[in-house]
Amino acid sequence: MTEGNFVDYTKVHLESGRGGKGSTHLHREKYIEKGGPDGGDGGRGGHIILRGNKNLWTLYHFKYKRHFKAAQGGNGAKQRRSGEDGEDIYIDLPLGTVVKDTETGKIVHEVLEDGDEFIICEGGMGGRGNWHFKSSTRQTPRYAQPGIDGQALEVTFELKILADVGLVGFPNAGKSTLLSVLTAAKPKIANYEFTTLKPNLGIVEYRDFQTFVIADIPGIIEGAAEGKGIGHRFLRHIERNSTLLFMIPADADDLAAEYQILLNELRKYNPEMLDKERFVAITKSDMLDDQMIGEMKELLDEQGAFNGAPYMFISSISQMNLQPLKDQLWSMLNT
């Protein structure tokens, strides 16, 4: 899937079907002059139903279709026959999609399970046929109820990626390179900021054929929590990751300060994100020799640089410590 095909935000118009009309038919049969009312009920209008689909990873299928209208219910008929219900419309969504009322911003539903179904717009009820209105004083009612209108709703779909590990770091911290080495994913990689504009997912193969999912997400910048740059588009994707892997390049001016900036942006966006497990990978460590790594470790431990979060020096290019990194992440995901 190319970067251009990844769509994680879209607005759509939904409209359920109108209920069918009740019938005003009067029974007619040979030798029965006044058979009385026998008009059937109208059918229910079609529902709009949201459904979770684990095989979808993007909202791309809404790029060219953003209006959905369900069918109207059938009209009632003679001999008290009810009209057919309008055909329901099923809208498949990737797991992790949040559905909001566009006008109010209120969350209507969250899609978390495969096959999960939710009626977001109920079809209008069908009108009752004239036989319902027969009484001792009204033997031949010549009226029936019309169907009830369906519901119309403008909704916003926001995809929050469901991954086990989310990569957090400034632009050009080496996130895409790590993902390409650990998984079969092929993200765009270059030596300039914001190479990654859309999230990339990869499956990490672990021991004994076990796997976990890792997400490379657009790099964070100061002010992301206020929406600066591509801030909110980035931050909402790490809300559902169970473990956060902070990536800080070894050539950064101040490793501890960079970590604190990243942490502060998460705190401002959603304080609950600080409750997630955190691990720090110091990337591009192939530039360092053993003596420099030893000195940096001593300084980081003395400073308490990462607030007690464990850390590791790694290199995606030389594959330094990549297996220990996978061991550490697997342990954090399964404890």
Short mmCIF file of C-alpha atoms in Angstrom, two decimals:
data_model
loop_
_atom_site.label_atom_id
_atom_site.label_comp_id
_atom_site.label_asym_id
_atom_site.label_seq_id
_atom_site.Cartn_x
_atom_site.Cartn_y
_atom_site.Cartn_z
CA MET A 1 0.00 0.00 0.00
CA THR A 2 1.56 3.28 -1.05
CA GLU A 3 1.71 6.32 1.18
CA GLY A 4 -0.82 8.13 -1.04
CA ASN A 5 -3.36 5.38 -0.45
CA PHE A 6 -3.30 5.75 3.32
CA VAL A 7 -6.35 7.76 4.34
CA ASP A 8 -6.96 8.13 8.09
CA TYR A 9 -9.60 10.90 8.18
CA THR A 10 -12.77 11.43 6.18
CA LYS A 11 -16.28 12.88 6.46
CA VAL A 12 -19.32 11.06 5.08
CA HIS A 13 -23.07 11.63 4.82
CA LEU A 14 -25.33 8.79 5.97
CA GLU A 15 -29.07 8.48 5.41
CA SER A 16 -31.23 5.51 6.33
CA GLY A 17 -34.31 4.50 4.33
CA ARG A 18 -37.83 5.84 4.75
CA GLY A 19 -40.49 3.40 5.90
CA GLY A 20 -43.00 2.15 3.35
CA LYS A 21 -46.63 3.34 3.24
CA GLY A 22 -49.45 1.39 4.83
CA SER A 23 -52.10 0.14 2.38
CA THR A 24 -55.71 1.44 2.24
CA HIS A 25 -56.99 -1.63 0.38
CA LEU A 26 -60.57 -2.87 0.96
CA HIS A 27 -61.17 -6.59 0.63
CA ARG A 28 -63.08 -7.61 -2.49
CA GLU A 29 -64.12 -11.18 -3.27
CA LYS A 30 -66.92 -12.87 -5.18
CA TYR A 31 -70.09 -13.13 -3.08
CA ILE A 32 -68.49 -10.95 -0.38
CA GLU A 33 -69.80 -7.48 -1.03
CA LYS A 34 -68.18 -5.69 1.91
CA GLY A 35 -65.10 -7.54 3.01
CA GLY A 36 -63.72 -4.65 5.05
CA PRO A 37 -60.19 -3.20 5.23
CA ASP A 38 -57.24 -5.53 4.67
CA GLY A 39 -54.39 -3.16 3.83
CA GLY A 40 -51.01 -4.37 5.11
CA ASP A 41 -48.23 -2.45 6.84
CA GLY A 42 -45.34 -0.75 5.11
CA GLY A 43 -41.87 -2.27 5.45
CA ARG A 44 -39.06 -0.78 7.54
CA GLY A 45 -36.56 1.43 5.77
CA GLY A 46 -33.02 0.15 5.38
CA HIS A 47 -30.52 0.65 8.23
CA ILE A 48 -26.99 2.05 7.89
CA ILE A 49 -24.76 -0.42 9.75
CA LEU A 50 -21.08 0.02 10.59
CA ARG A 51 -19.01 -3.17 10.69
CA GLY A 52 -15.44 -3.83 11.83
CA ASN A 53 -13.18 -5.48 9.26
CA LYS A 54 -9.73 -6.70 10.33
CA ASN A 55 -8.58 -6.87 6.70
CA LEU A 56 -8.80 -3.11 6.22
CA TRP A 57 -5.92 -0.81 7.23
CA THR A 58 -7.05 2.52 5.82
CA LEU A 59 -10.12 4.64 4.99
CA TYR A 60 -9.05 4.86 1.35
CA HIS A 61 -12.30 3.28 0.12
CA PHE A 62 -14.12 6.47 1.17
CA LYS A 63 -11.95 8.66 -1.04
CA TYR A 64 -14.47 8.68 -3.89
CA LYS A 65 -17.71 7.63 -2.17
CA ARG A 66 -18.89 9.71 0.76
CA HIS A 67 -22.69 9.51 0.50
CA PHE A 68 -24.63 6.46 1.58
CA LYS A 69 -28.43 6.19 1.38
CA ALA A 70 -30.31 3.02 2.28
CA ALA A 71 -33.38 1.81 0.40
CA GLN A 72 -36.95 2.72 1.26
CA GLY A 73 -39.24 0.10 2.74
CA GLY A 74 -41.85 -1.50 0.49
CA ASN A 75 -45.49 -0.39 0.65
CA GLY A 76 -48.14 -2.57 2.27
CA ALA A 77 -50.49 -4.62 0.07
CA LYS A 78 -53.87 -6.33 0.18
CA GLN A 79 -54.66 -9.32 2.39
CA ARG A 80 -52.69 -7.67 5.17
CA ARG A 81 -49.39 -8.31 3.41
CA SER A 82 -46.56 -6.19 4.74
CA GLY A 83 -44.10 -4.48 2.47
CA GLU A 84 -40.52 -5.72 2.34
CA ASP A 85 -37.94 -4.09 4.57
CA GLY A 86 -35.52 -1.81 2.75
CA GLU A 87 -32.09 -3.30 2.09
CA ASP A 88 -29.56 -2.41 4.78
CA ILE A 89 -26.23 -0.83 3.88
CA TYR A 90 -23.12 -2.21 5.59
CA ILE A 91 -20.10 0.07 5.83
CA ASP A 92 -16.86 -1.78 6.61
CA LEU A 93 -14.30 0.08 8.71
CA PRO A 94 -10.76 -0.83 9.83
CA LEU A 95 -10.29 -1.68 13.48
CA GLY A 96 -9.36 1.40 15.47
CA THR A 97 -11.78 3.74 13.70
CA VAL A 98 -13.48 6.37 15.85
CA VAL A 99 -16.85 7.59 14.57
CA LYS A 100 -17.83 11.14 15.52
CA ASP A 101 -20.88 13.30 14.90
CA THR A 102 -19.37 15.95 12.64
CA GLU A 103 -21.63 18.72 13.95
CA THR A 104 -21.13 18.15 17.68
CA GLY A 105 -17.77 16.36 17.72
CA LYS A 106 -19.29 13.72 20.03
CA ILE A 107 -17.99 10.16 19.72
CA VAL A 108 -20.81 7.95 18.44
CA HIS A 109 -18.96 4.62 18.22
CA GLU A 110 -15.51 3.04 18.22
CA VAL A 111 -14.74 0.04 16.04
CA LEU A 112 -12.52 -2.35 18.00
CA GLU A 113 -13.57 -5.91 17.11
CA ASP A 114 -13.68 -7.75 13.80
CA GLY A 115 -17.30 -8.31 12.80
CA ASP A 116 -18.57 -5.78 15.36
CA GLU A 117 -21.84 -4.31 13.99
CA PHE A 118 -23.46 -1.03 15.02
CA ILE A 119 -26.64 0.50 13.61
CA ILE A 120 -25.72 4.16 13.30
CA CYS A 121 -28.85 5.24 11.39
CA GLU A 122 -32.05 3.25 11.94
CA GLY A 123 -34.45 2.89 9.04
CA GLY A 124 -37.83 4.61 9.40
CA MET A 125 -40.75 2.49 10.59
CA GLY A 126 -43.32 1.45 8.02
CA GLY A 127 -46.83 2.94 8.23
CA ARG A 128 -49.69 0.83 9.54
CA GLY A 129 -52.28 -0.42 7.07
CA ASN A 130 -55.96 0.53 7.28
CA TRP A 131 -57.02 -2.72 8.93
CA HIS A 132 -55.48 -1.42 12.18
CA PHE A 133 -58.02 1.42 12.26
CA LYS A 134 -61.19 -0.64 11.91
CA SER A 135 -63.62 -0.27 14.81
CA SER A 136 -67.30 -0.80 15.59
CA THR A 137 -68.05 2.74 14.51
CA ARG A 138 -65.57 2.84 11.60
CA GLN A 139 -66.08 -0.26 9.49
CA THR A 140 -64.27 0.82 6.34
CA PRO A 141 -61.43 3.22 7.13
CA ARG A 142 -59.98 4.53 3.88
CA TYR A 143 -56.73 5.84 5.28
CA ALA A 144 -53.41 4.39 6.47
CA GLN A 145 -50.21 5.74 7.93
CA PRO A 146 -47.37 6.99 5.75
CA GLY A 147 -43.89 5.64 6.47
CA ILE A 148 -41.60 7.49 8.87
CA ASP A 149 -38.55 9.25 7.44
CA GLY A 150 -35.14 7.70 7.95
CA GLN A 151 -32.32 9.35 9.88
CA ALA A 152 -29.66 11.54 8.31
CA LEU A 153 -26.26 12.10 9.89
CA GLU A 154 -22.96 13.71 8.97
CA VAL A 155 -20.15 11.69 10.56
CA THR A 156 -16.37 11.85 10.68
CA PHE A 157 -14.28 8.69 10.58
CA GLU A 158 -10.88 8.97 12.31
CA LEU A 159 -8.53 6.01 12.19
CA LYS A 160 -6.33 5.41 15.23
CA ILE A 161 -3.90 2.67 14.36
CA LEU A 162 -4.08 -0.52 16.40
CA ALA A 163 -0.46 -1.58 16.83
CA ASP A 164 1.47 -3.16 19.68
CA VAL A 165 4.42 -0.78 19.54
CA GLY A 166 4.39 2.85 18.40
CA LEU A 167 7.62 4.59 17.39
CA VAL A 168 7.94 8.08 18.91
CA GLY A 169 10.62 10.53 17.90
CA PHE A 170 11.56 13.72 16.13
CA PRO A 171 11.70 13.75 12.33
CA ASN A 172 14.70 11.88 10.93
CA ALA A 173 15.31 9.95 14.16
CA GLY A 174 15.62 6.67 12.25
CA LYS A 175 12.10 5.29 12.79
CA SER A 176 11.46 4.33 9.17
CA THR A 177 14.89 2.73 8.86
CA LEU A 178 14.30 0.61 11.96
CA LEU A 179 10.89 -0.48 10.67
CA SER A 180 12.37 -1.49 7.32
CA VAL A 181 15.02 -3.61 9.04
CA LEU A 182 12.78 -5.28 11.63
CA THR A 183 9.87 -5.97 9.27
CA ALA A 184 9.04 -6.47 5.62
CA ALA A 185 7.58 -2.95 5.42
CA LYS A 186 9.10 -0.60 2.86
CA PRO A 187 8.56 2.96 4.14
CA LYS A 188 9.96 5.96 2.31
CA ILE A 189 13.40 6.79 3.73
CA ALA A 190 15.51 9.89 3.14
CA ASN A 191 17.80 12.19 5.07
CA TYR A 192 15.38 15.06 5.59
CA GLU A 193 12.58 15.89 7.99
CA PHE A 194 9.04 14.59 7.52
CA THR A 195 9.91 11.86 5.06
CA THR A 196 7.06 9.92 6.67
CA LEU A 197 3.78 11.75 6.20
CA LYS A 198 1.48 8.77 6.79
CA PRO A 199 1.75 5.91 9.31
CA ASN A 200 3.44 2.70 8.22
CA LEU A 201 2.74 -0.69 9.79
CA GLY A 202 5.04 -3.68 9.92
CA ILE A 203 4.90 -7.14 11.45
CA VAL A 204 7.96 -8.14 13.46
CA GLU A 205 8.71 -11.86 13.34
CA TYR A 206 9.83 -13.07 16.75
CA ARG A 207 10.97 -16.44 18.06
CA ASP A 208 8.86 -19.59 17.54
CA PHE A 209 6.81 -17.96 14.74
CA GLN A 210 5.35 -15.35 17.09
CA THR A 211 4.77 -11.82 15.84
CA PHE A 212 3.89 -8.33 16.98
CA VAL A 213 2.90 -5.17 15.09
CA ILE A 214 4.98 -2.01 15.09
CA ALA A 215 3.89 1.38 13.71
CA ASP A 216 6.16 4.06 12.28
CA ILE A 217 4.26 7.31 12.73
CA PRO A 218 5.09 10.82 11.41
CA GLY A 219 7.75 12.51 13.51
CA ILE A 220 6.69 14.71 16.40
CA ILE A 221 7.74 18.35 16.75
CA GLU A 222 7.43 20.85 19.58
CA GLY A 223 3.88 22.19 19.54
CA ALA A 224 2.39 19.02 18.08
CA ALA A 225 -0.18 18.90 20.90
CA GLU A 226 -1.50 22.27 19.74
CA GLY A 227 -1.75 20.99 16.19
CA LYS A 228 1.49 22.53 14.91
CA GLY A 229 2.88 20.84 11.83
CA ILE A 230 1.09 17.50 11.49
CA GLY A 231 0.69 17.26 15.26
CA HIS A 232 -2.80 15.92 15.88
CA ARG A 233 -2.62 13.60 12.88
CA PHE A 234 0.44 12.03 14.49
CA LEU A 235 -0.62 11.98 18.13
CA ARG A 236 -3.97 10.26 17.71
CA HIS A 237 -2.25 7.25 16.17
CA ILE A 238 -0.22 6.43 19.27
CA GLU A 239 -3.20 6.54 21.64
CA ARG A 240 -3.91 2.85 21.04
CA ASN A 241 -0.34 1.52 21.11
CA SER A 242 0.28 -0.54 24.23
CA THR A 243 4.03 0.23 24.28
CA LEU A 244 5.86 3.35 23.12
CA LEU A 245 9.39 3.10 21.76
CA PHE A 246 11.08 6.50 22.01
CA MET A 247 13.82 6.93 19.42
CA ILE A 248 16.55 9.52 19.99
CA PRO A 249 19.59 9.73 17.69
CA ALA A 250 23.00 9.38 19.33
CA ASP A 251 24.18 12.64 17.73
CA ALA A 252 21.42 14.72 19.40
CA ASP A 253 22.71 17.75 21.33
CA ASP A 254 21.02 16.65 24.57
CA LEU A 255 19.44 13.18 24.80
CA ALA A 256 17.65 13.89 28.07
CA ALA A 257 16.18 17.20 26.86
CA GLU A 258 14.95 15.63 23.63
CA TYR A 259 13.22 12.87 25.59
CA GLN A 260 11.54 15.41 27.88
CA ILE A 261 10.22 17.40 24.90
CA LEU A 262 8.68 14.27 23.41
CA LEU A 263 7.20 13.31 26.75
CA ASN A 264 5.78 16.79 27.29
CA GLU A 265 3.98 16.79 23.94
CA LEU A 266 2.30 13.50 24.84
CA ARG A 267 1.35 14.87 28.26
CA LYS A 268 -0.26 17.99 26.79
CA TYR A 269 -2.22 15.99 24.24
CA ASN A 270 -3.46 13.27 26.60
CA PRO A 271 -1.96 12.69 30.08
CA GLU A 272 -3.17 9.07 30.03
CA MET A 273 -0.59 8.30 27.35
CA LEU A 274 2.11 8.57 30.01
CA ASP A 275 0.64 5.46 31.64
CA LYS A 276 1.88 3.34 28.73
CA GLU A 277 5.06 1.30 28.94
CA ARG A 278 8.03 3.24 27.59
CA PHE A 279 11.41 2.19 26.25
CA VAL A 280 14.15 4.40 24.80
CA ALA A 281 16.27 3.40 21.82
CA ILE A 282 19.34 5.56 21.18
CA THR A 283 19.66 5.21 17.40
CA LYS A 284 22.54 5.62 14.96
CA SER A 285 24.90 4.22 17.61
CA ASP A 286 27.18 2.77 14.92
CA MET A 287 28.79 6.25 14.99
CA LEU A 288 30.01 5.58 18.55
CA ASP A 289 32.84 3.36 19.75
CA ASP A 290 32.62 1.28 22.89
CA GLN A 291 34.38 3.89 25.03
CA MET A 292 31.94 6.65 24.01
CA ILE A 293 28.96 4.39 24.66
CA GLY A 294 30.32 3.59 28.11
CA GLU A 295 30.81 7.27 28.94
CA MET A 296 27.34 8.17 27.68
CA LYS A 297 25.75 5.38 29.74
CA GLU A 298 27.50 6.62 32.86
CA LEU A 299 26.29 10.18 32.25
CA LEU A 300 22.71 9.13 31.42
CA ASP A 301 22.47 6.99 34.56
CA GLU A 302 23.88 9.76 36.68
CA GLN A 303 21.35 12.27 35.28
CA GLY A 304 18.40 9.86 35.48
CA ALA A 305 17.90 11.05 31.90
CA PHE A 306 14.86 8.99 30.99
CA ASN A 307 12.93 9.09 34.29
CA GLY A 308 13.63 5.45 34.99
CA ALA A 309 12.60 4.17 31.55
CA PRO A 310 14.99 1.46 30.29
CA TYR A 311 17.16 2.34 27.30
CA MET A 312 19.43 0.67 24.77
CA PHE A 313 21.98 1.77 22.17
CA ILE A 314 21.03 0.41 18.73
CA SER A 315 21.90 0.81 15.06
CA SER A 316 19.60 -0.19 12.23
CA ILE A 317 22.44 0.01 9.71
CA SER A 318 24.86 -2.30 11.53
CA GLN A 319 21.97 -4.18 13.23
CA MET A 320 23.59 -3.52 16.58
CA ASN A 321 21.41 -4.80 19.48
CA LEU A 322 18.34 -5.35 17.28
CA GLN A 323 17.67 -8.85 18.64
CA PRO A 324 17.96 -7.66 22.27
CA LEU A 325 15.59 -4.81 21.33
CA LYS A 326 13.01 -7.29 20.02
CA ASP A 327 13.45 -9.37 23.19
CA GLN A 328 12.85 -6.30 25.33
CA LEU A 329 9.73 -5.22 23.42
CA TRP A 330 8.30 -8.74 23.46
CA SER A 331 8.85 -8.93 27.21
CA MET A 332 7.09 -5.60 27.74
CA LEU A 333 4.14 -6.66 25.58
CA ASN A 334 3.67 -9.95 27.42
CA THR A 335 4.04 -9.07 31.09
#
